[in-house]
Short mmCIF file of C-alpha atoms in Angstrom, two decimals:
data_model
loop_
_atom_site.label_atom_id
_atom_site.label_comp_id
_atom_site.label_asym_id
_atom_site.label_seq_id
_atom_site.Cartn_x
_atom_site.Cartn_y
_atom_site.Cartn_z
CA MET J 1 -21.09 -54.15 -213.41
CA GLU J 2 -23.60 -55.04 -216.08
CA SER J 3 -21.90 -56.36 -219.20
CA THR J 4 -22.98 -55.18 -222.59
CA VAL J 5 -23.22 -57.51 -225.53
CA PRO J 6 -21.28 -56.07 -228.48
CA PHE J 7 -22.62 -56.26 -231.99
CA LEU J 8 -19.68 -58.44 -233.00
CA SER J 9 -20.88 -61.64 -231.39
CA PRO J 10 -20.19 -64.98 -233.09
CA VAL J 11 -21.73 -65.23 -236.52
CA SER J 12 -23.77 -68.28 -235.57
CA GLN J 13 -25.96 -66.10 -233.32
CA SER J 14 -28.75 -64.14 -234.90
CA PRO J 15 -28.46 -60.36 -234.45
CA GLU J 16 -32.09 -60.29 -233.36
CA ASN J 17 -31.00 -61.93 -230.10
CA HIS J 18 -29.36 -58.66 -229.06
CA PHE J 19 -32.66 -56.74 -229.21
CA SER J 20 -34.99 -57.79 -226.43
CA PHE J 21 -38.00 -55.95 -227.83
CA TYR J 22 -37.85 -58.13 -230.93
CA HIS J 23 -38.99 -61.29 -229.12
CA ASN J 24 -41.73 -59.50 -227.22
CA PHE J 25 -43.05 -57.91 -230.33
CA GLU J 26 -43.00 -61.16 -232.26
CA LEU J 27 -44.80 -62.97 -229.45
CA PHE J 28 -47.40 -60.23 -229.34
CA TYR J 29 -47.78 -60.45 -233.09
CA MET J 30 -48.22 -64.25 -233.05
CA GLU J 31 -50.85 -64.11 -230.31
CA ASN J 32 -52.86 -61.51 -232.17
CA ILE J 33 -52.69 -63.57 -235.34
CA ALA J 34 -54.01 -66.59 -233.50
CA GLN J 35 -56.87 -64.56 -231.99
CA ASN J 36 -57.89 -62.54 -235.01
CA ASN J 37 -57.53 -65.30 -237.60
CA SER J 38 -59.08 -68.30 -235.89
CA PHE J 39 -60.97 -69.33 -239.01
CA ASP J 40 -63.31 -72.23 -239.10
CA GLN J 41 -64.29 -74.39 -242.03
CA THR J 42 -67.61 -72.54 -242.55
CA GLN J 43 -66.07 -69.13 -243.05
CA THR J 44 -66.43 -67.62 -246.50
CA LEU J 45 -63.40 -66.54 -248.47
CA GLU J 46 -64.56 -62.91 -248.44
CA SER J 47 -64.75 -62.83 -244.66
CA ALA J 48 -61.32 -64.44 -244.47
CA PHE J 49 -59.81 -61.78 -246.63
CA SER J 50 -61.47 -59.01 -244.69
CA GLY J 51 -58.92 -59.63 -241.94
CA LEU J 52 -56.01 -59.10 -244.27
CA ASN J 53 -56.13 -55.39 -244.88
CA VAL J 54 -52.92 -54.29 -246.59
CA SER J 55 -54.14 -50.82 -247.46
CA GLY J 56 -51.87 -49.36 -244.80
CA TYR J 57 -48.67 -50.07 -246.77
CA PRO J 58 -47.42 -47.00 -248.60
CA ASP J 59 -45.95 -49.02 -251.48
CA LEU J 60 -49.40 -50.16 -252.61
CA PRO J 61 -51.56 -47.89 -254.79
CA ASP J 62 -54.72 -46.65 -253.14
CA SER J 63 -56.87 -47.08 -256.24
CA GLY J 64 -57.69 -50.29 -258.04
CA TYR J 65 -57.87 -52.60 -255.00
CA GLN J 66 -61.08 -53.88 -253.53
CA PHE J 67 -61.65 -53.83 -249.81
CA GLY J 68 -60.32 -56.79 -247.91
CA GLY J 69 -56.81 -57.34 -249.24
CA GLY J 70 -54.50 -57.11 -252.21
CA PHE J 71 -55.46 -60.27 -254.08
CA ALA J 72 -58.58 -59.09 -255.92
CA ARG J 73 -57.73 -56.26 -258.31
CA ALA J 74 -60.63 -54.34 -259.78
CA GLY J 75 -60.40 -53.69 -263.50
CA GLN J 76 -57.06 -55.45 -263.99
CA ASP J 77 -57.38 -59.17 -263.32
CA ARG J 78 -54.45 -61.21 -264.58
CA ASN J 79 -55.96 -64.62 -263.95
CA ASN J 80 -59.38 -66.12 -264.58
CA ASN J 81 -59.32 -68.70 -261.78
CA VAL J 82 -62.73 -68.29 -260.12
CA ILE J 83 -62.71 -68.72 -256.36
CA GLY J 84 -66.16 -67.60 -255.58
CA GLU J 85 -69.00 -65.99 -257.42
CA GLY J 86 -67.88 -62.63 -258.77
CA THR J 87 -64.38 -63.05 -257.33
CA LYS J 88 -61.22 -63.62 -259.40
CA VAL J 89 -57.70 -64.21 -258.17
CA GLY J 90 -54.88 -62.79 -260.23
CA PRO J 91 -52.43 -60.62 -258.32
CA ASP J 92 -49.82 -58.63 -260.13
CA VAL J 93 -46.22 -59.04 -258.99
CA GLU J 94 -46.21 -55.78 -257.07
CA SER J 95 -49.25 -56.55 -254.93
CA TRP J 96 -48.14 -60.09 -254.19
CA GLY J 97 -44.59 -58.89 -253.54
CA ALA J 98 -45.84 -56.27 -251.12
CA PHE J 99 -47.95 -58.82 -249.29
CA MET J 100 -45.08 -61.26 -249.03
CA TYR J 101 -42.69 -58.51 -248.02
CA SER J 102 -44.95 -57.45 -245.16
CA SER J 103 -45.36 -61.08 -244.18
CA TYR J 104 -41.58 -61.57 -244.05
CA GLN J 105 -40.91 -58.62 -241.78
CA LEU J 106 -41.84 -60.38 -238.53
CA GLY J 107 -41.05 -63.90 -237.43
CA SER J 108 -39.57 -65.07 -240.73
CA SER J 109 -36.16 -65.85 -239.25
CA ARG J 110 -37.73 -68.47 -236.95
CA ASN J 111 -39.60 -70.26 -239.78
CA THR J 112 -42.75 -70.37 -237.61
CA GLU J 113 -45.69 -72.09 -239.26
CA PHE J 114 -49.18 -70.72 -238.85
CA SER J 115 -52.16 -70.50 -241.13
CA ILE J 116 -53.25 -67.21 -242.59
CA LEU J 117 -56.27 -68.66 -244.44
CA PRO J 118 -58.95 -71.25 -243.62
CA SER J 119 -57.51 -74.72 -244.15
CA SER J 120 -60.35 -75.60 -246.56
CA ASN J 121 -59.64 -72.69 -248.87
CA GLN J 122 -56.00 -71.81 -248.50
CA THR J 123 -54.61 -74.45 -250.89
CA ARG J 124 -56.99 -73.53 -253.69
CA LEU J 125 -56.55 -69.78 -253.29
CA LEU J 126 -52.83 -69.53 -252.74
CA SER J 127 -51.88 -72.07 -255.38
CA ALA J 128 -53.61 -69.85 -257.94
CA ALA J 129 -52.09 -66.73 -256.44
CA ALA J 130 -48.62 -68.22 -256.32
CA SER J 131 -48.91 -69.41 -259.91
CA ALA J 132 -49.84 -65.92 -261.08
CA ALA J 133 -47.03 -64.35 -259.05
CA GLY J 134 -44.32 -66.73 -260.21
CA CYS J 135 -43.90 -68.37 -256.77
CA THR J 136 -43.63 -72.02 -255.76
CA MET J 137 -45.71 -73.35 -252.87
CA PRO J 138 -45.20 -76.87 -251.55
CA PHE J 139 -47.97 -77.72 -249.08
CA GLY J 140 -47.67 -80.05 -246.10
CA LEU J 141 -50.15 -82.66 -244.95
CA ASN J 142 -51.62 -80.30 -242.36
CA ASN J 143 -52.31 -77.71 -245.07
CA ASN J 144 -50.53 -75.04 -243.04
CA ILE J 145 -48.47 -72.57 -245.04
CA ASN J 146 -44.88 -72.10 -244.09
CA ARG J 147 -43.73 -68.65 -245.07
CA SER J 148 -40.33 -70.03 -245.99
CA SER J 149 -42.03 -72.21 -248.64
CA PHE J 150 -42.53 -69.26 -250.94
CA ASN J 151 -39.81 -68.74 -253.53
CA THR J 152 -39.24 -65.00 -253.22
CA SER J 153 -35.97 -64.95 -255.14
CA LYS J 154 -37.39 -62.28 -257.43
CA LEU J 155 -38.00 -60.07 -254.43
CA CYS J 156 -35.00 -60.70 -252.19
CA ASN J 157 -32.56 -62.79 -254.20
CA ASN J 158 -29.60 -60.76 -252.95
CA ASN J 159 -30.62 -61.18 -249.33
CA GLN J 160 -30.95 -64.99 -249.50
CA THR J 161 -27.25 -65.55 -250.03
CA ARG J 162 -26.08 -62.85 -247.62
CA PRO J 163 -25.22 -63.65 -244.00
CA HIS J 164 -28.14 -62.50 -241.87
CA TRP J 165 -25.94 -60.15 -239.86
CA LEU J 166 -25.43 -58.19 -243.11
CA HIS J 167 -29.15 -57.40 -243.19
CA GLU J 168 -28.61 -54.91 -240.38
CA PRO J 169 -27.88 -51.27 -241.27
CA LEU J 170 -24.13 -50.65 -241.55
CA ASN J 171 -24.08 -46.87 -241.55
CA CYS J 172 -24.20 -46.68 -237.78
CA LEU J 173 -21.28 -49.08 -237.31
CA SER J 174 -17.54 -48.50 -237.27
CA LEU J 175 -14.76 -50.71 -238.60
CA GLY J 176 -14.05 -51.78 -235.03
CA ASP J 177 -17.63 -53.06 -234.66
CA LEU J 178 -17.11 -55.32 -237.67
CA ARG J 179 -13.85 -56.88 -236.52
CA GLY J 180 -13.63 -60.49 -237.65
CA ARG J 181 -16.17 -60.06 -240.44
CA LEU J 182 -14.38 -57.82 -242.91
CA VAL J 183 -13.61 -60.56 -245.45
CA ALA J 184 -17.27 -61.54 -245.73
CA LEU J 185 -18.26 -57.89 -245.76
CA ALA J 186 -15.84 -57.16 -248.63
CA LYS J 187 -17.50 -59.83 -250.78
CA ASP J 188 -20.95 -58.33 -250.29
CA GLN J 189 -22.33 -55.91 -252.84
CA TYR J 190 -23.29 -53.30 -250.26
CA GLY J 191 -20.70 -54.23 -247.68
CA CYS J 192 -17.84 -53.52 -250.10
CA LYS J 193 -19.14 -49.99 -250.67
CA PHE J 194 -19.37 -49.43 -246.92
CA LEU J 195 -15.81 -50.70 -246.47
CA GLN J 196 -14.44 -48.49 -249.24
CA LYS J 197 -15.91 -45.38 -247.65
CA SER J 198 -14.76 -46.43 -244.19
CA VAL J 199 -11.19 -47.17 -245.30
CA GLU J 200 -10.92 -43.74 -246.95
CA LYS J 201 -11.38 -41.97 -243.61
CA ALA J 202 -9.95 -44.67 -241.35
CA SER J 203 -7.27 -44.05 -238.78
CA LYS J 204 -3.93 -45.84 -238.89
CA GLU J 205 -5.09 -48.33 -236.26
CA GLU J 206 -8.23 -49.13 -238.27
CA ILE J 207 -6.23 -49.50 -241.49
CA ASP J 208 -3.91 -51.91 -239.69
CA MET J 209 -6.92 -53.89 -238.47
CA VAL J 210 -8.39 -54.11 -241.98
CA PHE J 211 -5.03 -55.09 -243.41
CA MET J 212 -4.50 -57.89 -240.89
CA GLU J 213 -7.89 -59.38 -241.74
CA VAL J 214 -7.58 -59.27 -245.55
CA ILE J 215 -3.88 -60.03 -246.08
CA ASP J 216 -4.29 -63.82 -245.85
CA HIS J 217 -7.21 -63.67 -248.31
CA VAL J 218 -5.89 -60.99 -250.63
CA CYS J 219 -5.50 -63.25 -253.70
CA GLU J 220 -9.06 -64.49 -253.35
CA LEU J 221 -10.42 -60.99 -252.76
CA MET J 222 -8.61 -59.52 -255.78
CA SER J 223 -10.56 -61.85 -258.08
CA ASN J 224 -13.92 -61.17 -256.43
CA SER J 225 -16.36 -58.94 -258.28
CA PHE J 226 -16.94 -56.75 -255.19
CA ALA J 227 -13.96 -57.34 -252.92
CA ASN J 228 -11.40 -56.26 -255.56
CA PHE J 229 -12.50 -52.66 -254.99
CA VAL J 230 -11.78 -53.01 -251.29
CA VAL J 231 -8.30 -54.37 -252.03
CA GLN J 232 -7.66 -51.43 -254.35
CA LYS J 233 -8.69 -49.03 -251.60
CA VAL J 234 -6.45 -50.76 -249.07
CA VAL J 235 -3.52 -50.54 -251.49
CA ASP J 236 -4.17 -46.80 -251.76
CA VAL J 237 -3.92 -46.15 -248.03
CA CYS J 238 -1.59 -48.83 -246.67
CA SER J 239 2.01 -48.27 -245.65
CA GLU J 240 5.05 -49.26 -247.70
CA GLU J 241 5.66 -52.29 -245.51
CA GLN J 242 2.07 -53.44 -245.87
CA LYS J 243 2.30 -52.95 -249.63
CA ASN J 244 5.34 -55.21 -249.67
CA GLN J 245 3.40 -57.88 -247.79
CA ILE J 246 0.55 -57.70 -250.32
CA LEU J 247 3.05 -58.01 -253.16
CA LEU J 248 4.69 -61.02 -251.53
CA MET J 249 1.33 -62.73 -251.10
CA VAL J 250 0.47 -62.12 -254.76
CA VAL J 251 3.78 -63.33 -256.22
CA LYS J 252 4.30 -66.20 -253.76
CA ASN J 253 2.71 -68.57 -256.26
CA ARG J 254 3.43 -67.52 -259.84
CA PHE J 255 0.56 -69.62 -261.16
CA ARG J 256 -1.84 -67.87 -258.80
CA LEU J 257 -0.55 -64.50 -260.00
CA VAL J 258 -1.24 -65.42 -263.62
CA GLU J 259 -4.69 -66.69 -262.61
CA ILE J 260 -5.48 -63.36 -260.96
CA CYS J 261 -4.28 -61.42 -264.02
CA LEU J 262 -6.51 -63.52 -266.29
CA ASN J 263 -9.53 -62.56 -264.21
CA LEU J 264 -11.42 -59.40 -265.14
CA HIS J 265 -11.58 -58.12 -261.55
CA GLY J 266 -8.16 -59.44 -260.64
CA ALA J 267 -6.53 -57.60 -263.55
CA ARG J 268 -7.92 -54.31 -262.25
CA ALA J 269 -6.64 -54.96 -258.74
CA VAL J 270 -3.19 -55.95 -260.06
CA GLN J 271 -2.99 -52.75 -262.10
CA LYS J 272 -3.77 -50.73 -259.00
CA LEU J 273 -1.00 -52.56 -257.15
CA LEU J 274 1.41 -51.88 -260.02
CA GLU J 275 0.60 -48.18 -259.85
CA LYS J 276 1.77 -48.12 -256.24
CA LEU J 277 5.08 -49.94 -256.78
CA THR J 278 7.86 -47.44 -256.15
CA THR J 279 11.10 -49.36 -255.72
CA GLN J 280 13.16 -51.30 -258.22
CA GLN J 281 13.08 -54.31 -255.95
CA GLN J 282 9.28 -54.39 -255.98
CA ILE J 283 9.10 -54.12 -259.77
CA SER J 284 11.77 -56.78 -260.32
CA LEU J 285 10.00 -59.14 -257.92
CA PHE J 286 6.69 -58.72 -259.73
CA MET J 287 8.12 -59.08 -263.26
CA SER J 288 10.12 -62.18 -262.37
CA ALA J 289 6.89 -63.82 -261.17
CA LEU J 290 4.85 -62.58 -264.15
CA SER J 291 7.23 -63.51 -266.97
CA PRO J 292 6.72 -67.32 -266.94
CA GLY J 293 3.04 -66.71 -267.74
CA ALA J 294 3.77 -64.41 -270.69
CA VAL J 295 2.14 -66.70 -273.28
CA ALA J 296 -1.13 -67.15 -271.36
CA LEU J 297 -1.29 -63.45 -270.50
CA SER J 298 -0.61 -62.37 -274.10
CA LYS J 299 -3.47 -64.51 -275.40
CA ASP J 300 -6.01 -63.19 -272.89
CA LEU J 301 -7.79 -59.85 -272.98
CA ASN J 302 -7.48 -59.21 -269.24
CA GLY J 303 -3.88 -60.37 -269.12
CA HIS J 304 -3.14 -58.16 -272.11
CA ARG J 305 -4.12 -55.11 -270.04
CA VAL J 306 -1.60 -56.02 -267.36
CA ILE J 307 1.09 -56.49 -270.02
CA GLN J 308 0.30 -53.11 -271.54
CA TYR J 309 0.73 -51.39 -268.19
CA CYS J 310 4.12 -53.04 -267.62
CA LEU J 311 5.35 -52.17 -271.12
CA LYS J 312 4.30 -48.54 -270.85
CA ASN J 313 5.41 -47.81 -267.29
CA PHE J 314 8.43 -50.02 -266.57
CA SER J 315 11.91 -49.71 -268.01
CA ASP J 316 13.41 -51.83 -270.78
CA GLU J 317 15.54 -53.60 -268.22
CA ASP J 318 12.46 -54.46 -266.14
CA ASN J 319 10.64 -55.87 -269.18
CA LYS J 320 13.66 -57.60 -270.70
CA TYR J 321 13.04 -61.09 -269.35
CA PHE J 322 9.32 -60.89 -270.09
CA LEU J 323 9.96 -59.81 -273.70
CA ASN J 324 12.44 -62.64 -274.19
CA VAL J 325 9.76 -65.14 -273.18
CA VAL J 326 7.36 -63.49 -275.65
CA ALA J 327 9.97 -63.60 -278.43
CA ASN J 328 10.69 -67.29 -277.86
CA ASN J 329 6.98 -68.04 -278.17
CA CYS J 330 6.06 -65.38 -280.72
CA TYR J 331 4.70 -67.83 -283.29
CA GLN J 332 1.94 -69.30 -281.12
CA ILE J 333 1.19 -65.87 -279.66
CA ALA J 334 0.87 -64.28 -283.11
CA LEU J 335 -1.66 -66.92 -284.22
CA ASP J 336 -4.07 -65.80 -281.49
CA LYS J 337 -6.59 -62.99 -281.91
CA CYS J 338 -5.55 -61.22 -278.71
CA GLY J 339 -1.95 -62.39 -278.95
CA CYS J 340 -1.28 -60.62 -282.23
CA CYS J 341 -2.30 -57.33 -280.60
CA ALA J 342 -0.05 -58.06 -277.62
CA LEU J 343 2.88 -58.67 -279.97
CA LYS J 344 2.29 -55.34 -281.67
CA HIS J 345 2.41 -53.58 -278.29
CA CYS J 346 5.60 -55.43 -277.40
CA LEU J 347 7.19 -54.21 -280.65
CA ASP J 348 6.07 -50.64 -280.00
CA HIS J 349 7.35 -50.46 -276.42
CA SER J 350 10.60 -52.42 -276.62
CA ASN J 351 14.14 -51.30 -277.28
CA GLY J 352 17.63 -52.67 -277.52
CA GLU J 353 18.35 -56.37 -277.38
CA ALA J 354 14.80 -57.37 -276.45
CA ARG J 355 13.39 -55.57 -279.49
CA ALA J 356 16.02 -57.09 -281.81
CA HIS J 357 15.19 -60.53 -280.46
CA LEU J 358 11.50 -59.98 -281.15
CA PHE J 359 12.17 -58.90 -284.75
CA GLN J 360 14.46 -61.85 -285.32
CA GLU J 361 11.94 -64.44 -284.16
CA ILE J 362 8.98 -62.90 -285.99
CA ILE J 363 10.89 -62.57 -289.27
CA ALA J 364 12.06 -66.19 -288.99
CA ASN J 365 8.37 -67.22 -288.96
CA ALA J 366 7.16 -64.51 -291.36
CA LEU J 367 6.15 -66.80 -294.25
CA ASN J 368 3.79 -68.91 -292.14
CA LEU J 369 2.54 -65.89 -290.19
CA ALA J 370 1.72 -64.06 -293.44
CA LYS J 371 -0.77 -66.81 -294.34
CA ASP J 372 -2.56 -66.72 -290.99
CA GLN J 373 -5.70 -64.70 -290.25
CA TYR J 374 -4.05 -63.06 -287.23
CA GLY J 375 -0.36 -63.56 -287.84
CA ASN J 376 -0.46 -61.46 -291.02
CA TYR J 377 -1.20 -58.38 -288.92
CA VAL J 378 2.06 -58.84 -287.00
CA VAL J 379 4.04 -59.05 -290.25
CA GLN J 380 2.27 -55.96 -291.61
CA HIS J 381 3.04 -54.08 -288.41
CA ILE J 382 6.76 -54.68 -288.84
CA LEU J 383 6.49 -53.17 -292.33
CA GLU J 384 4.55 -50.19 -290.96
CA LEU J 385 7.42 -49.39 -288.60
CA LYS J 386 9.51 -48.59 -291.71
CA GLU J 387 12.83 -49.55 -290.21
CA THR J 388 15.01 -50.08 -293.30
CA GLN J 389 17.18 -52.90 -292.02
CA THR J 390 14.25 -54.80 -290.56
CA THR J 391 12.16 -54.35 -293.71
CA GLU J 392 14.94 -55.67 -295.92
CA SER J 393 15.34 -58.72 -293.69
CA LEU J 394 11.62 -59.41 -293.86
CA LEU J 395 11.45 -59.07 -297.65
CA ARG J 396 14.37 -61.47 -298.06
CA GLN J 397 12.52 -63.97 -295.90
CA LEU J 398 9.45 -63.74 -298.18
CA GLN J 399 11.44 -63.73 -301.40
CA GLY J 400 10.35 -66.39 -303.91
CA ASN J 401 6.85 -66.65 -302.40
CA TYR J 402 5.23 -63.36 -303.43
CA ALA J 403 3.13 -64.91 -306.22
CA SER J 404 1.74 -67.70 -304.02
CA LEU J 405 1.12 -65.25 -301.17
CA SER J 406 -0.75 -62.98 -303.59
CA CYS J 407 -3.33 -65.73 -304.13
CA ASN J 408 -3.81 -66.20 -300.40
CA ARG J 409 -6.58 -64.35 -298.59
CA TYR J 410 -4.28 -63.12 -295.82
CA GLY J 411 -0.94 -63.30 -297.61
CA SER J 412 -2.18 -60.90 -300.30
CA ASN J 413 -2.53 -58.23 -297.59
CA VAL J 414 1.12 -58.72 -296.65
CA VAL J 415 2.30 -58.45 -300.27
CA GLU J 416 0.30 -55.24 -300.74
CA ARG J 417 1.84 -53.84 -297.55
CA CYS J 418 5.30 -54.78 -298.85
CA LEU J 419 4.59 -52.81 -302.03
CA LEU J 420 3.13 -49.78 -300.27
CA GLU J 421 5.60 -49.45 -297.37
CA SER J 422 8.91 -50.34 -299.08
CA GLU J 423 11.28 -48.05 -300.91
CA GLU J 424 11.34 -48.08 -304.72
CA PRO J 425 14.31 -50.50 -305.21
CA LEU J 426 12.66 -53.07 -302.98
CA THR J 427 9.28 -52.52 -304.61
CA THR J 428 10.77 -53.03 -308.07
CA ARG J 429 12.32 -56.31 -306.93
CA ILE J 430 8.94 -57.62 -305.76
CA ILE J 431 7.10 -56.64 -308.99
CA VAL J 432 9.77 -58.21 -311.19
CA GLU J 433 9.37 -61.45 -309.25
CA LEU J 434 5.64 -61.32 -309.83
CA LEU J 435 6.06 -60.69 -313.57
CA ARG J 436 8.44 -63.64 -313.90
CA SER J 437 6.09 -66.00 -312.07
CA PRO J 438 4.33 -68.64 -314.24
CA ILE J 439 1.03 -67.78 -312.54
CA VAL J 440 1.21 -64.02 -313.15
CA SER J 441 -1.75 -64.12 -315.57
CA THR J 442 -3.78 -65.89 -312.89
CA LEU J 443 -3.28 -62.94 -310.56
CA LEU J 444 -5.25 -60.71 -312.92
CA LEU J 445 -8.35 -62.84 -312.38
CA ASP J 446 -7.75 -63.96 -308.80
CA PRO J 447 -10.12 -62.68 -306.06
CA PHE J 448 -7.07 -61.65 -303.98
CA GLY J 449 -4.31 -61.38 -306.55
CA ASN J 450 -6.11 -58.62 -308.46
CA TYR J 451 -5.63 -56.32 -305.46
CA VAL J 452 -1.89 -57.04 -305.54
CA ILE J 453 -1.79 -56.10 -309.25
CA GLN J 454 -3.62 -52.84 -308.51
CA SER J 455 -1.15 -51.98 -305.73
CA ALA J 456 1.76 -52.85 -308.04
CA LEU J 457 0.38 -50.51 -310.71
CA SER J 458 0.04 -47.75 -308.09
CA VAL J 459 3.69 -47.83 -306.97
CA SER J 460 5.50 -48.89 -310.17
CA LYS J 461 7.36 -46.54 -312.47
CA GLY J 462 9.27 -46.67 -315.72
CA PHE J 463 9.89 -50.00 -317.36
CA VAL J 464 8.17 -51.89 -314.52
CA PHE J 465 4.91 -50.02 -315.10
CA ASP J 466 5.20 -50.60 -318.84
CA ALA J 467 5.62 -54.32 -318.26
CA LEU J 468 2.47 -54.39 -316.11
CA LEU J 469 0.59 -52.41 -318.76
CA ASN J 470 1.59 -54.91 -321.45
CA LEU J 471 0.44 -57.75 -319.23
CA VAL J 472 -2.99 -56.19 -318.89
CA GLN J 473 -3.26 -55.45 -322.61
CA ASP J 474 -2.44 -59.05 -323.49
CA HIS J 475 -5.25 -60.33 -321.27
CA TYR J 476 -7.74 -57.52 -321.88
CA PRO J 477 -10.40 -59.61 -323.71
CA ILE J 478 -10.71 -62.21 -320.96
CA MET J 479 -10.51 -59.58 -318.22
CA ARG J 480 -13.51 -57.76 -319.67
CA SER J 481 -15.69 -60.83 -319.12
CA HIS J 482 -14.37 -61.66 -315.66
CA SER J 483 -15.61 -59.97 -312.50
CA TYR J 484 -12.19 -59.71 -310.81
CA GLY J 485 -10.48 -58.75 -314.07
CA LYS J 486 -12.92 -55.85 -314.37
CA TRP J 487 -11.65 -54.49 -311.07
CA VAL J 488 -8.14 -54.21 -312.48
CA LEU J 489 -9.51 -52.47 -315.61
CA ALA J 490 -11.45 -50.11 -313.37
CA TRP J 491 -8.13 -48.96 -311.90
CA PHE J 492 -7.07 -47.81 -315.38
CA SER J 493 -10.37 -46.14 -316.14
CA ARG J 494 -10.07 -44.11 -312.95
CA ARG J 495 -6.69 -42.83 -314.08
CA LYS J 496 -7.60 -42.62 -317.75
CA GLN J 497 -4.36 -44.34 -318.70
CA LEU J 498 -5.67 -47.27 -320.72
CA HIS J 499 -6.39 -46.48 -324.38
CA MET J 500 -7.58 -49.54 -326.27
#
């Protein structure tokens, strides 16, 4: 019985070998080229070009091209290199690209060398043409032009790095036809789309086949810009047992898990996997592997997204160990631009002992955090939560430093938040400390302290407000001539409460 050669032959073989007509056609094409283009040294350039009629290609415009090829362009010459009398070479990218594309369709895979121009003229003509088209053309000693010498990365850059078996149409193939090549296919821009569609309507046997091929490479594929979508699709359709195997591969190396979560594409694939976790054992296994990397994840934008999902969708018990790691390292996390946001989310989505631990560690470092460009936001967020006991603990930690913080670019924001978010007894205590400070008059003229004085005037009442009013009256003359002092006076003018 005659054996048929399946499409899935070893990768080293070219797919053209499976189509017998391909060799015959190429041979026919090469013979005709040799017969019809046997130029001699006396041939003119015009007669040489007359054999290269590209008018039959639909991609080329019918108008604007002179007879005899796509190099000379009537009315729109891009180059002034004169080849012959009345003839200029200056192809646009489209015409050169079309010519090269047609040239690449037959015989290019065999890198066959043959001349398409007279040897006396080809170097001069094509060097000018290649220069205008943005191509590079190294010429050999025999002056023959190898088609592979042209740099056509602008035309087929995606195809150069793709395995040549991927150049074949995929729509007519099934997953079974591609057995053994699914990992490479998943990493391809077009192959991943084909795989996603195929997996959606695949049978159980085909899903099992896909799973067996990708499972050993799942960590690598999750971080790939194309293959991560295939992994997400496999996670959608795989069985519970297969999902467990994927999870085990991901968490087997905790450092690899953190690396995947720090990757833009990997973070998306991990979130999809988290959405499909259904048992407590699966969640506990994942969180135990994720927690040691809490610091790195909190300080990274992609890792932050994974953290957010865990905080919002898993229980307090599931997140307990992770939050403890965050609390123990809260100071270095809070000093980071992304980390301060992660800490705020941890505070918002934590409860019980883990939440109390977070508050305790942040408050212990509140004075230094209040002076930091990012850490001050964490301190302010605790005040915004308006939890009485926590607020009182924080204010006690800052006590004795309100005046110095008021002169700090970031600390002044914390002092203002203390005044605006605290209850009246606590507010009064802060203002009295400011009034008793030896640098209180400096605050009136300070670029940051003046805002603290304005906030103090806004929330003060009774004898505290009168004391602030007396302070302003005593320094009114100098405040009138100082830019920052004028801002404090403007507060009074808006309320029409200063009569001097």
